[in-house]
Amino acid sequence: AGAQRYCQGRSDMIPRRLFTAALDNHKNGMAAMRRAMASAIELEVLPDLNFLLAPILAIAKIATMVGLLGTVISMIKTFNAIQDSGGGNVTSHSGAIGLALFATALGLVTAIPLVFAHVLFKSWISRQEVEMKKGAQKLLVLLQGVKPGAAAGKSTAPTTDSGIKAKV
């Protein structure tokens, strides 16, 4: 009960959801606790961590396409202007060609950092998922070492390498 209150009182989302899910199911056994934590990871925590990944990638893809569209439109206008002028002085249209290239550059300058951010965030989320699963496994190992009624008597919590009893 004390561990449950402690977990529920935590402000950080991941331990609160993960460990509370396990402790809420402790009377149903270790398998139920494991399922509850896996469910909390898959249905509660990961969706909250992933919610921005799709929009970031979508903006990056759209920015590239908008830049390309700007380039194509500008080049069409430039070639139409060259054709209308009889193709004589092409150098007078170099500014319009530069504008077309600027549109491409702007799209890429927007997209590249967003794709990079997407990759970094996705990697961070994967690492967090591994850490959550490790934490869930550690909690189960700790709770397996606690026998029912141990709170009233001597602790049966596993000890660390130094012989110090682990906190449960």
mmCIF file with all atom_site columns, C-alpha atoms in Angstrom, residues 2 8 28 35 38 40 51-52 65-66 72 85 93 95 107 110 114-115 121 125 148 152 155 157-158 161:
data_model
loop_
_atom_site.group_PDB
_atom_site.id
_atom_site.type_symbol
_atom_site.label_atom_id
_atom_site.label_alt_id
_atom_site.label_comp_id
_atom_site.label_asym_id
_atom_site.label_entity_id
_atom_site.label_seq_id
_atom_site.pdbx_PDB_ins_code
_atom_site.Cartn_x
_atom_site.Cartn_y
_atom_site.Cartn_z
_atom_site.occupancy
_atom_site.B_iso_or_equiv
_atom_site.pdbx_formal_charge
_atom_site.auth_seq_id
_atom_site.auth_comp_id
_atom_site.auth_asym_id
_atom_site.auth_atom_id
_atom_site.pdbx_PDB_model_num
ATOM 1  C CA . GLY A 1 2   ? 2.854  2.382   0.809   1.00 0.00 ? 2   GLY A CA 1
ATOM 2  C CA . GLN A 1 8   ? 0.785  7.349   -7.488  1.00 0.00 ? 8   GLN A CA 1
ATOM 3  C CA . ASN A 1 28  ? -3.422 -11.530 -9.022  1.00 0.00 ? 28  ASN A CA 1
ATOM 4  C CA . ARG A 1 35  ? 0.723  -8.175  -18.291 1.00 0.00 ? 35  ARG A CA 1
ATOM 5  C CA . ALA A 1 38  ? 3.245  -4.460  -20.645 1.00 0.00 ? 38  ALA A CA 1
ATOM 6  C CA . ALA A 1 40  ? 0.676  0.230   -19.569 1.00 0.00 ? 40  ALA A CA 1
ATOM 7  C CA . PHE A 1 51  ? 2.331  11.504  -30.483 1.00 0.00 ? 51  PHE A CA 1
ATOM 8  C CA . LEU A 1 52  ? 4.601  14.062  -32.203 1.00 0.00 ? 52  LEU A CA 1
ATOM 9  C CA . MET A 1 65  ? 7.412  18.913  -51.686 1.00 0.00 ? 65  MET A CA 1
ATOM 10 C CA . VAL A 1 66  ? 6.425  22.572  -51.226 1.00 0.00 ? 66  VAL A CA 1
ATOM 11 C CA . VAL A 1 72  ? 8.773  24.015  -60.623 1.00 0.00 ? 72  VAL A CA 1
ATOM 12 C CA . SER A 1 85  ? 11.084 37.647  -74.863 1.00 0.00 ? 85  SER A CA 1
ATOM 13 C CA . HIS A 1 93  ? 16.002 35.993  -66.134 1.00 0.00 ? 93  HIS A CA 1
ATOM 14 C CA . GLY A 1 95  ? 17.036 36.249  -60.804 1.00 0.00 ? 95  GLY A CA 1
ATOM 15 C CA . GLY A 1 107 ? 12.201 23.291  -48.421 1.00 0.00 ? 107 GLY A CA 1
ATOM 16 C CA . THR A 1 110 ? 13.069 23.014  -43.245 1.00 0.00 ? 110 THR A CA 1
ATOM 17 C CA . LEU A 1 114 ? 12.899 17.832  -38.937 1.00 0.00 ? 114 LEU A CA 1
ATOM 18 C CA . VAL A 1 115 ? 13.943 14.449  -40.335 1.00 0.00 ? 115 VAL A CA 1
ATOM 19 C CA . PHE A 1 121 ? 13.165 11.276  -30.994 1.00 0.00 ? 121 PHE A CA 1
ATOM 20 C CA . ILE A 1 125 ? 11.653 6.580   -27.435 1.00 0.00 ? 125 ILE A CA 1
ATOM 21 C CA . PRO A 1 148 ? 3.593  -12.552 1.898   1.00 0.00 ? 148 PRO A CA 1
ATOM 22 C CA . ALA A 1 152 ? 5.364  -7.561  9.622   1.00 0.00 ? 152 ALA A CA 1
ATOM 23 C CA . SER A 1 155 ? 12.466 -8.566  5.351   1.00 0.00 ? 155 SER A CA 1
ATOM 24 C CA . ALA A 1 157 ? 14.113 -8.610  0.156   1.00 0.00 ? 157 ALA A CA 1
ATOM 25 C CA . PRO A 1 158 ? 17.070 -9.537  -2.005  1.00 0.00 ? 158 PRO A CA 1
ATOM 26 C CA . ASP A 1 161 ? 26.385 -7.309  -3.811  1.00 0.00 ? 161 ASP A CA 1
#
